[in-house]
XYZ file of C-alpha atoms in Angstrom:
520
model
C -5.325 49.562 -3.457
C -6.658 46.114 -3.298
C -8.990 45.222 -6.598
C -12.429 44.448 -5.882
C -12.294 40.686 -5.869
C -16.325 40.159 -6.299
C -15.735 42.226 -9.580
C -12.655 39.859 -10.966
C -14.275 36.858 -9.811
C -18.101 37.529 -11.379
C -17.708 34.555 -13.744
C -19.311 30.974 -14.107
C -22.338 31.346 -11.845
C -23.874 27.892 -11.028
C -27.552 28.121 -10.445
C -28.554 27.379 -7.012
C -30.660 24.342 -7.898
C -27.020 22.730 -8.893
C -25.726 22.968 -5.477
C -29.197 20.976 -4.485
C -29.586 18.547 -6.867
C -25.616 17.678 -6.043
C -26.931 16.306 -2.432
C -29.970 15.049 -3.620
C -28.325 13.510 -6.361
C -25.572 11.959 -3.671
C -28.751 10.483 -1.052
C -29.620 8.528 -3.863
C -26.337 7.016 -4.664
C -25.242 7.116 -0.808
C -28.860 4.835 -0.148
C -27.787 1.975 -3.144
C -24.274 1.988 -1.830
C -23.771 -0.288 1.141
C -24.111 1.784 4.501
C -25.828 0.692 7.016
C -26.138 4.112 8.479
C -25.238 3.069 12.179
C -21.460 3.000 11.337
C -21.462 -0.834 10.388
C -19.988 -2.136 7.353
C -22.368 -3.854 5.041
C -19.655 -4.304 2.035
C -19.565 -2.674 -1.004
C -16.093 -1.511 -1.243
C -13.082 -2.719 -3.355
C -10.925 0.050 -2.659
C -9.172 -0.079 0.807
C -7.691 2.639 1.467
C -8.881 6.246 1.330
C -7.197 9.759 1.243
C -9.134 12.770 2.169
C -7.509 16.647 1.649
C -7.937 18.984 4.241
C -7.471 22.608 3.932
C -5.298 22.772 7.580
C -3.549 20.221 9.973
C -5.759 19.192 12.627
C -5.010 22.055 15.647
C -5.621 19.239 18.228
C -6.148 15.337 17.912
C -7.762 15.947 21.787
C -11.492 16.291 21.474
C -11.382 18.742 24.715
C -9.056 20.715 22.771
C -10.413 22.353 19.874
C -13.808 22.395 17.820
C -12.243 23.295 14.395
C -13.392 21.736 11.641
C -10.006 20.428 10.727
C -9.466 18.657 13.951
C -12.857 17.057 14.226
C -12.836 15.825 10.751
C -10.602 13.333 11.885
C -10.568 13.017 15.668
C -14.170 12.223 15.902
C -12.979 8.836 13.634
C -10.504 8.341 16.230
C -13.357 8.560 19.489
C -16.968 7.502 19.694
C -19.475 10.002 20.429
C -22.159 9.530 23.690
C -24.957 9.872 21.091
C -25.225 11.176 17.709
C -27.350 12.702 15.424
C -29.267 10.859 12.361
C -28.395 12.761 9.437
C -31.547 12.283 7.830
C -33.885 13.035 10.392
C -31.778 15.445 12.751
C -32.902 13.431 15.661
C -30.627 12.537 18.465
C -29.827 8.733 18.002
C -27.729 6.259 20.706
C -24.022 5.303 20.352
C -22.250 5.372 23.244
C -25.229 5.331 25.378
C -27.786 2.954 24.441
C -30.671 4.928 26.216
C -31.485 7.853 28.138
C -33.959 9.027 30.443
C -34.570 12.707 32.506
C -34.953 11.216 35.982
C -36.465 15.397 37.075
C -35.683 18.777 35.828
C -31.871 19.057 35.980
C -31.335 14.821 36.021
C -30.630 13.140 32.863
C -29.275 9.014 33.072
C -27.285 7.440 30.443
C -26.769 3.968 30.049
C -23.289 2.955 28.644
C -22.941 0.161 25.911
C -21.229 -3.110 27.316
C -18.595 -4.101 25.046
C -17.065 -1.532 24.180
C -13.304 -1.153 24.529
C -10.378 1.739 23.951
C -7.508 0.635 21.379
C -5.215 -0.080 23.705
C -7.089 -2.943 25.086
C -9.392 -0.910 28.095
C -12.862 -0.932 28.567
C -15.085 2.029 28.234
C -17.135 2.671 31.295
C -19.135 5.208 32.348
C -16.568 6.566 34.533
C -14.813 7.828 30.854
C -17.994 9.274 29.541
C -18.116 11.654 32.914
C -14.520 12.412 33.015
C -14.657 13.514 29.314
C -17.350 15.844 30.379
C -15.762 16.636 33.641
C -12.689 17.873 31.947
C -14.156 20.340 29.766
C -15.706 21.863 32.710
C -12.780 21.881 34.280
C -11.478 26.053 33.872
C -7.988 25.444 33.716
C -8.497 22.794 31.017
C -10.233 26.144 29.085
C -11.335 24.165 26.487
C -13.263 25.955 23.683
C -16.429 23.976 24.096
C -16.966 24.819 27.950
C -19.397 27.195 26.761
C -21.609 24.953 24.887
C -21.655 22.345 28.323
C -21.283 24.749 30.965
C -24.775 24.430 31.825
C -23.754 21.189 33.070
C -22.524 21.206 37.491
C -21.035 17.793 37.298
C -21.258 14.490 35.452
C -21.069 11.164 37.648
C -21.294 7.356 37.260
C -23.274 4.782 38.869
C -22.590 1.264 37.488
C -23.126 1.279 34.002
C -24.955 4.568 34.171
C -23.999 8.301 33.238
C -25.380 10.432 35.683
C -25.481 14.233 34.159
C -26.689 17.199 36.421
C -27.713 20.544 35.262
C -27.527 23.709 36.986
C -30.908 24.531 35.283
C -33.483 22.618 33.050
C -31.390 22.386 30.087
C -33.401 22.635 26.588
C -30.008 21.455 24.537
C -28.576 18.713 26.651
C -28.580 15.974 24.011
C -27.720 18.136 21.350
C -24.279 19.327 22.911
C -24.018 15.631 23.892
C -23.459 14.584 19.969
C -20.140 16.465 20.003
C -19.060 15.096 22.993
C -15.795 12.791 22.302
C -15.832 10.074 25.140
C -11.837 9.283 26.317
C -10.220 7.611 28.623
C -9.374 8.178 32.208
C -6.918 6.222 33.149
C -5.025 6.884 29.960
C -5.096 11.112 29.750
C -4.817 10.834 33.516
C -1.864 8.418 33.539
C 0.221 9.848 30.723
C -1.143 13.733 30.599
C -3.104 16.011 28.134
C 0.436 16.731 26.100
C 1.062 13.099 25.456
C -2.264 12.278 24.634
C -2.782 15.008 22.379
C -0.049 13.595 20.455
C -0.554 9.854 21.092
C -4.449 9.626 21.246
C -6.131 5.887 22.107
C -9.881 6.174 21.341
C -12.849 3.758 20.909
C -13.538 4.754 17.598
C -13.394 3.047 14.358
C -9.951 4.273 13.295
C -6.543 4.605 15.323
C -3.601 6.611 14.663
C -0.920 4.465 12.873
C 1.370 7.981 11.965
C 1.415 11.488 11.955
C 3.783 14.420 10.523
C 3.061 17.235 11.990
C 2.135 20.297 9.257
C 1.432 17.850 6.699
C -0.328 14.218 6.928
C -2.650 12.016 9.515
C -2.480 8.094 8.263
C -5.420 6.301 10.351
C -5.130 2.593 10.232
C -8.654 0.489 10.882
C -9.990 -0.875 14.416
C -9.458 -4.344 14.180
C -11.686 -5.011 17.139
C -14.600 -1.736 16.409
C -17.622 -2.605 18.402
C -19.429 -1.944 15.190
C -17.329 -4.112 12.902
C -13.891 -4.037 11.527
C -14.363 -0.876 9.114
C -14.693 -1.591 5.206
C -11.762 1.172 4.434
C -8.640 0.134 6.428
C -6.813 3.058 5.881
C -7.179 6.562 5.711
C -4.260 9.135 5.561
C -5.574 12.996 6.053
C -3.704 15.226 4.338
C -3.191 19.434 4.874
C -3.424 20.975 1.752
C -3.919 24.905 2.318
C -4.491 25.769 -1.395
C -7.701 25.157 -2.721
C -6.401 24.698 -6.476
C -3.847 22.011 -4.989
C -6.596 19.560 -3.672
C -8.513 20.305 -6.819
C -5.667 19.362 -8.714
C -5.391 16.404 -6.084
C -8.945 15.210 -6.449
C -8.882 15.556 -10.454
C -5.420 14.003 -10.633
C -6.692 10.494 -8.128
C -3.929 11.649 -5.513
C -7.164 12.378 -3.389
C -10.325 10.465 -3.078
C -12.115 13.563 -1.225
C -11.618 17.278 -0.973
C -13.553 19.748 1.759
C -14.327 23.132 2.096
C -13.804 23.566 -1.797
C -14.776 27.311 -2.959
C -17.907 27.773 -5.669
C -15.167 28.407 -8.179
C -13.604 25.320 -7.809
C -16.673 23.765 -8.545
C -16.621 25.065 -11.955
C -13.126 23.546 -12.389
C -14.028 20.284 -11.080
C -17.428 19.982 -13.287
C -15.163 20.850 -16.266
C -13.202 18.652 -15.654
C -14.978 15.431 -15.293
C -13.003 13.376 -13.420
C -14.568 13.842 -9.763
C -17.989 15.172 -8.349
C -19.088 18.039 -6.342
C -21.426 17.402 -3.604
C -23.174 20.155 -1.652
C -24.860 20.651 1.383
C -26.860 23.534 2.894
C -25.732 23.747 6.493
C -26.459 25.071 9.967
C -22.749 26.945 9.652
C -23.269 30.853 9.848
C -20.156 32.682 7.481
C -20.048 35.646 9.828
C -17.401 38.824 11.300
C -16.535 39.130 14.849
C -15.903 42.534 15.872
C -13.625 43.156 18.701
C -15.644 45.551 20.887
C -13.244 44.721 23.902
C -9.762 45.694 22.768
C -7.723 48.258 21.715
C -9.152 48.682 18.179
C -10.764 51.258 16.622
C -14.027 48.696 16.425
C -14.496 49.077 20.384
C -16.609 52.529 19.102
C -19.860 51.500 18.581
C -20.180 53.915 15.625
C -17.225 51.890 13.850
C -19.123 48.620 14.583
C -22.576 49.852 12.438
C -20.639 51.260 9.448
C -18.594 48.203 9.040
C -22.085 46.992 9.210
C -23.491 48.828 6.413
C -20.390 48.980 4.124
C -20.480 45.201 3.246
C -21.791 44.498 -0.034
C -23.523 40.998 1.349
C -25.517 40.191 -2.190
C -22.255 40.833 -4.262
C -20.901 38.332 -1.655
C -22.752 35.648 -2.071
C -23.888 36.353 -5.789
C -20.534 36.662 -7.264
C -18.541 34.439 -4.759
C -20.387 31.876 -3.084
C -22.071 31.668 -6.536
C -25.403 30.926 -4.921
C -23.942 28.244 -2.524
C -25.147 30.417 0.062
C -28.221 32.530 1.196
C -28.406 35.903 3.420
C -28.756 35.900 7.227
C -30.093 38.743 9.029
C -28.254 37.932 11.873
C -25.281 35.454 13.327
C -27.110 32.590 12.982
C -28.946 30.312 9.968
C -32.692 29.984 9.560
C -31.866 25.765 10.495
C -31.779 26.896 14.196
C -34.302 27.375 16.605
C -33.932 30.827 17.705
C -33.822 32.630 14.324
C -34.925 36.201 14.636
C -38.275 37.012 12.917
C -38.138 40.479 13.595
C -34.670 41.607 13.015
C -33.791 43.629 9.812
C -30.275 42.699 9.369
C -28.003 45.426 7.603
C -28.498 46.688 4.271
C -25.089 47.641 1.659
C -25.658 51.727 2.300
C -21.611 52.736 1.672
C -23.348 56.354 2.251
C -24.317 55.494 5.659
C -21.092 53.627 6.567
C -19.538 57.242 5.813
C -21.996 58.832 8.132
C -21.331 56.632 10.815
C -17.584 57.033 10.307
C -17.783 60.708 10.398
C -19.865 60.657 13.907
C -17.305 58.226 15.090
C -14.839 60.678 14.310
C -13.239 60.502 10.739
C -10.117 59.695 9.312
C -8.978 56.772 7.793
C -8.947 53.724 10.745
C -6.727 50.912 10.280
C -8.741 47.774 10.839
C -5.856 45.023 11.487
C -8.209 41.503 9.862
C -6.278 38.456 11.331
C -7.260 35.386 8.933
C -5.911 31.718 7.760
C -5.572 29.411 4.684
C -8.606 27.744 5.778
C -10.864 30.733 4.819
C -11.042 31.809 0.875
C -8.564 34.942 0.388
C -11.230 36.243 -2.145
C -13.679 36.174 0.289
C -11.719 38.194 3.201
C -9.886 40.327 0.077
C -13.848 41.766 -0.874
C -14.670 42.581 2.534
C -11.188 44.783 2.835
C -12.154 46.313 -0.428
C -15.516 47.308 0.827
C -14.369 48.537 3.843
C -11.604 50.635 1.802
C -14.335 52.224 -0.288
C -15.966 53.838 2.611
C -12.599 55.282 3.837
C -11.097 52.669 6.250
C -7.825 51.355 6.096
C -7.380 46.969 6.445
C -4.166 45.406 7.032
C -4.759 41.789 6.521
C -2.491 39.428 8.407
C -2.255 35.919 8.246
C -1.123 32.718 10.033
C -1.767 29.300 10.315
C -5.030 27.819 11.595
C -4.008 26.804 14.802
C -2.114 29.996 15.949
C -5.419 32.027 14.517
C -7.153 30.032 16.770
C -4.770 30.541 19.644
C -4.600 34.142 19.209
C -8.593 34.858 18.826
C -8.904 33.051 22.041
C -6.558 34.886 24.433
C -8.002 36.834 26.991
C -6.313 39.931 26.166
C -8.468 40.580 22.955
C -5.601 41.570 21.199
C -6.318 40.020 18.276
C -7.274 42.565 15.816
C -10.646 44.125 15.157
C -12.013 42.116 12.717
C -12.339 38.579 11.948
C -13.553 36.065 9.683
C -15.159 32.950 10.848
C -17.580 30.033 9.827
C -19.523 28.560 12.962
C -21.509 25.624 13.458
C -22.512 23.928 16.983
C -24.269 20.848 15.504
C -26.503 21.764 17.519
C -29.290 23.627 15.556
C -30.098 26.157 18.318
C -28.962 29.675 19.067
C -27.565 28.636 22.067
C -24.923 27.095 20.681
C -24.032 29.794 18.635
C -24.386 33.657 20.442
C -23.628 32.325 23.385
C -19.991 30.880 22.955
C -19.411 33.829 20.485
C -20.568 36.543 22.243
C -21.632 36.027 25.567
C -18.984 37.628 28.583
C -16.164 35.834 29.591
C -16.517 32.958 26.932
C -12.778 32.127 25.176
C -14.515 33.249 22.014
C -16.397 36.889 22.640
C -14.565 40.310 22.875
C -18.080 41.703 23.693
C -19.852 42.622 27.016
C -23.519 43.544 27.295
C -25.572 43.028 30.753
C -28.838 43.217 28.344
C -27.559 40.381 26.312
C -25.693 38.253 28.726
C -29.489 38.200 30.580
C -31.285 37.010 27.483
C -28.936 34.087 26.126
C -28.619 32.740 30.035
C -32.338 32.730 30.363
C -32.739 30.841 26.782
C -30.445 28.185 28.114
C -31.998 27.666 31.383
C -36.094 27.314 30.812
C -37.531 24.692 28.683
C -40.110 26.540 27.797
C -39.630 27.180 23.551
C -41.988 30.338 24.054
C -39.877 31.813 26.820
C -36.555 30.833 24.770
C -38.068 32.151 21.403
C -38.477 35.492 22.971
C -35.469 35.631 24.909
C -33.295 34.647 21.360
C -35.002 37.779 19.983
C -34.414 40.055 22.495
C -30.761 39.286 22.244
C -30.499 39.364 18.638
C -31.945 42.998 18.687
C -29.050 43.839 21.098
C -26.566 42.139 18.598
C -28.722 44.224 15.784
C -28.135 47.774 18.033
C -24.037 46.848 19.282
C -23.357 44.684 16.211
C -20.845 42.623 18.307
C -21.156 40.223 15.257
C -22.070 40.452 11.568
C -24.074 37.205 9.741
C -23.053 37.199 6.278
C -24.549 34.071 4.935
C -25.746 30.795 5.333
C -23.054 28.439 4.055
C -23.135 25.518 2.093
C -20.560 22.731 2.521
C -19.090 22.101 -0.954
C -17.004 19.089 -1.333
C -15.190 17.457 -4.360
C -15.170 13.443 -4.117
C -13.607 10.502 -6.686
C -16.059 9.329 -9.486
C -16.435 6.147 -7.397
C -17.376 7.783 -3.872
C -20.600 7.656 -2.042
C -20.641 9.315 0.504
C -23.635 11.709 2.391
C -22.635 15.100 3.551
C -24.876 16.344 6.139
C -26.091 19.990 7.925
C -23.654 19.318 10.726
C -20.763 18.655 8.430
C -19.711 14.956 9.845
C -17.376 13.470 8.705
C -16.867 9.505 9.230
C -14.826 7.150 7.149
C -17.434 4.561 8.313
C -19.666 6.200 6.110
C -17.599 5.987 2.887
C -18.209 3.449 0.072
C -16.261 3.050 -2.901
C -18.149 1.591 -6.300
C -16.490 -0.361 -9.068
């Protein structure tokens, strides 16, 4: 029997301001410390070189390949984005495109920088931007972001403009644009999506001077960056699956920055005193999938609302998260337009769970809960133990991040019946979050509801944030009744950084080396 992990681990509770006054604290020192904010360098750093611990090896270096937070970390330093997003204000901001305008209802035009130009020595047009887009769409690319641009038909150029057509007046256009990775055509065409996934050439302020696959990423800086050479001029990613290690790491000055840190590490690295913890409060939902699709015993309904009501969600984020985190009713944060007002979430009722077993039929099911070092055993070890308590069995498996990935995404839905995952869209709009999770035939749902599929397509196709807002909430009270999905809480990005890093973390979780300063 698996011991209760929120019952060993109920130690050192930081308050909750603590995780706040950490970013506050950091917008002050990021604002006195040299960046410009628009990705330029505007000095302020001795130190040259930077190394950054990861939790996994980047799945893909291809933007179109994977949205983990592993691979983006450091492929979106490698490629420019169309726009972004200011992480002060939230508001969409240009890059890529200097300006946009909606020429009607389903006609958006982007005008492309001049000047800018790929690493190895070709110009970015607007021919790349559409391709980039163009590929995702593409079905036998099945990229894991199709969802979150399918609403797009096709993406053209004209001259120096990006012509983008919807199938529909699209309410979250721009904000899917920010994660859009622009590369190039003739490149990925000439040498083909193996190659460049290896071998990536980018516009970005970084390139890839080596790799070992499984362990390390060294980026060497742009010499020629549209924005200006980059103040760090080297930055080697490393994958360190064990928390402890990149603690160790960041206390030791073998690493400069650690991510996705646990709240107990925190308490080590405050102890400590050698390094900082910064903290964010995000737009990333902590949530379950359940596989209603498969062969698992959580394709009965019944199964689905007891696993429901057998999590203990305040011991969760009271004795784990330490307060670096706050309840959801639903799969979703209250940062996103489309939070449910009316929705009562699930309440810890272990009685009920048994009920709910009992009409599904009794016994003792064996919930296989696929997982990876990327997610906090202790987290995914207190959910089994709940689930134990109320009479189910959970076999938890585990692999690494990319073949989790690979295996939640197959068609078959044979990957378990439960699983673990932390989702953000940078987006900060339901859309981008029930809809690539949960909505038929998308590489990420094992779910199917007619009721549901009708609501999320008609909150993705009106402009109208009345029509949307009710739309969202009708499908979050089909979510509530077929619990395709559980939200457990809002998470908060905890890093650990070098005494002599400033550096803002943000709601969407960027991460650019542009952004880094070094003191002293």
């Amino acid at each position: 029997m698996t011991r209760p992990r929120h019952l060993v681990r109920a130690r050192h509770v930081p308050r909750l301001v603590l995780a706040l006054t950490a970013g506050l604290s950091l917008a002050a020192c990021s604002l006195s410390s040299g960046s410009s904010g628009d990705g330029k360098s505007t000095g302020g750093s001795a130190q040259k070189s930077l190394t950054v611990d990861l939790p996994n090896y980047p799945a893909s270096l291809d933007p179109g390949r994977q949205y983990d937070t592993a691979s983006y970390t450091v492929y979106r330093n490698i490629f420019d984005q169309l726009v972004r997003r200011n992480p002060k204000t939230q508001k969409v901001v240009p890059w890529v495109a200097d300006s946009w305008k909606q020429v009607d209802a389903t006609t958006w035009s982007f005008r492309i920088h001049g000047g800018i130009t790929f690493s190895n020595g070709e110009k970015l047009t607007a021919d790349d931007a559409a391709f980039s887009i163009n590929r995702i769409l593409k079905k036998s690319f099945n990229s894991p972001q199709y969802a979150n641009f399918s609403a797009i038909s096709k993406a053209t150029a004209d001259g120096d403009q990006l012509i983008v057509k919807t199938k529909t007046p699209s309410p979250t256009l721009l904000s899917y644009l920010t994660t859009l990775s622009v590369v190039p055509k003739d490149y990925v065409t000439k040498v083909g999506d193996e190659t460049f996934n290896t071998k990536p050439v980018g516009s970005g302020a970084y390139q890839v001077a080596s790799a070992t696959s499984g362990s390390s990423i060294e980026l060497k800086a742009n010499p020629k960056y549209w924005k200006g050479k980059p103040a760090v001029s080297q930055v080697t990613f490393r994958a360190v699956p064990n928390d402890a290690t990149r603690v160790a790491d960041l206390k030791s000055g073998r690493a400069d920055i650690v991510t996705q840190l646990t709240p107990d590490d925190t308490v080590d690295i405050k102890n400590g005193g050698q390094a900082k913890v910064l903290s964010v409060p995000t737009e990333r939902v902590a949530y379950l999938a359940l596989n209603a699709e498969g062969n698992a015993p959580t394709k009965n309904v019944k199964i689905r609302q007891a696993i429901a009501h057998a999590i203990n969600y305040r011991s969760i984020i009271d004795n784990l998260q330490h307060g670096y985190a706050k309840q959801v009713k639903t799969v979703l944060t209250p940062l996103a337009f489309g939070y449910p007002d009316d929705v009562a979430g699930y309440d810890y009722d272990p009685a009920e769970a048994k009920r709910l077993l009992r009409e599904a039929g009794g016994g003792s099911p064996t919930l296989v809960f696929p997982t990876s070092p990327s997610y906090d055993p202790a987290l995914t070890q207190a959910i089994q133990a709940d689930l134990e308590k109320v009479g189910f069995k959970v076999k938890l498996t585990n692999s690494d991040q990319a073949t989790f990935l690979k295996k939640v995404q197959s068609p078959k839905h044979d990957w378990g019946a439960l699983r673990f995952g932390r989702w953000s869209c940078s987006c900060l709009d339901a859309d981008g979050v029930i809809y690539p999770l949960f909505r038929t035939g998308t590489v990420w749902s094992s779910f199917s509801d007619p009721t549901f599929d009708k609501a999320v397509d008609a909150g993705r196709t009106t402009t109208d944030q009345a029509k949307r807002k009710a739309a969202y909430d009708q499908a979050f009270q089909v979510m509530q009744q077929q619990v395709p999905g559980i939200g457990l809480y809002q998470d908060y990005a905890i890093y650990g950084t070098a005494k002599n890093v400033s550096w803002l973390p943000d709601a969407q979780e960027n991460f650019f080396v542009t952004d880094v300063r070094f003191s002293g």
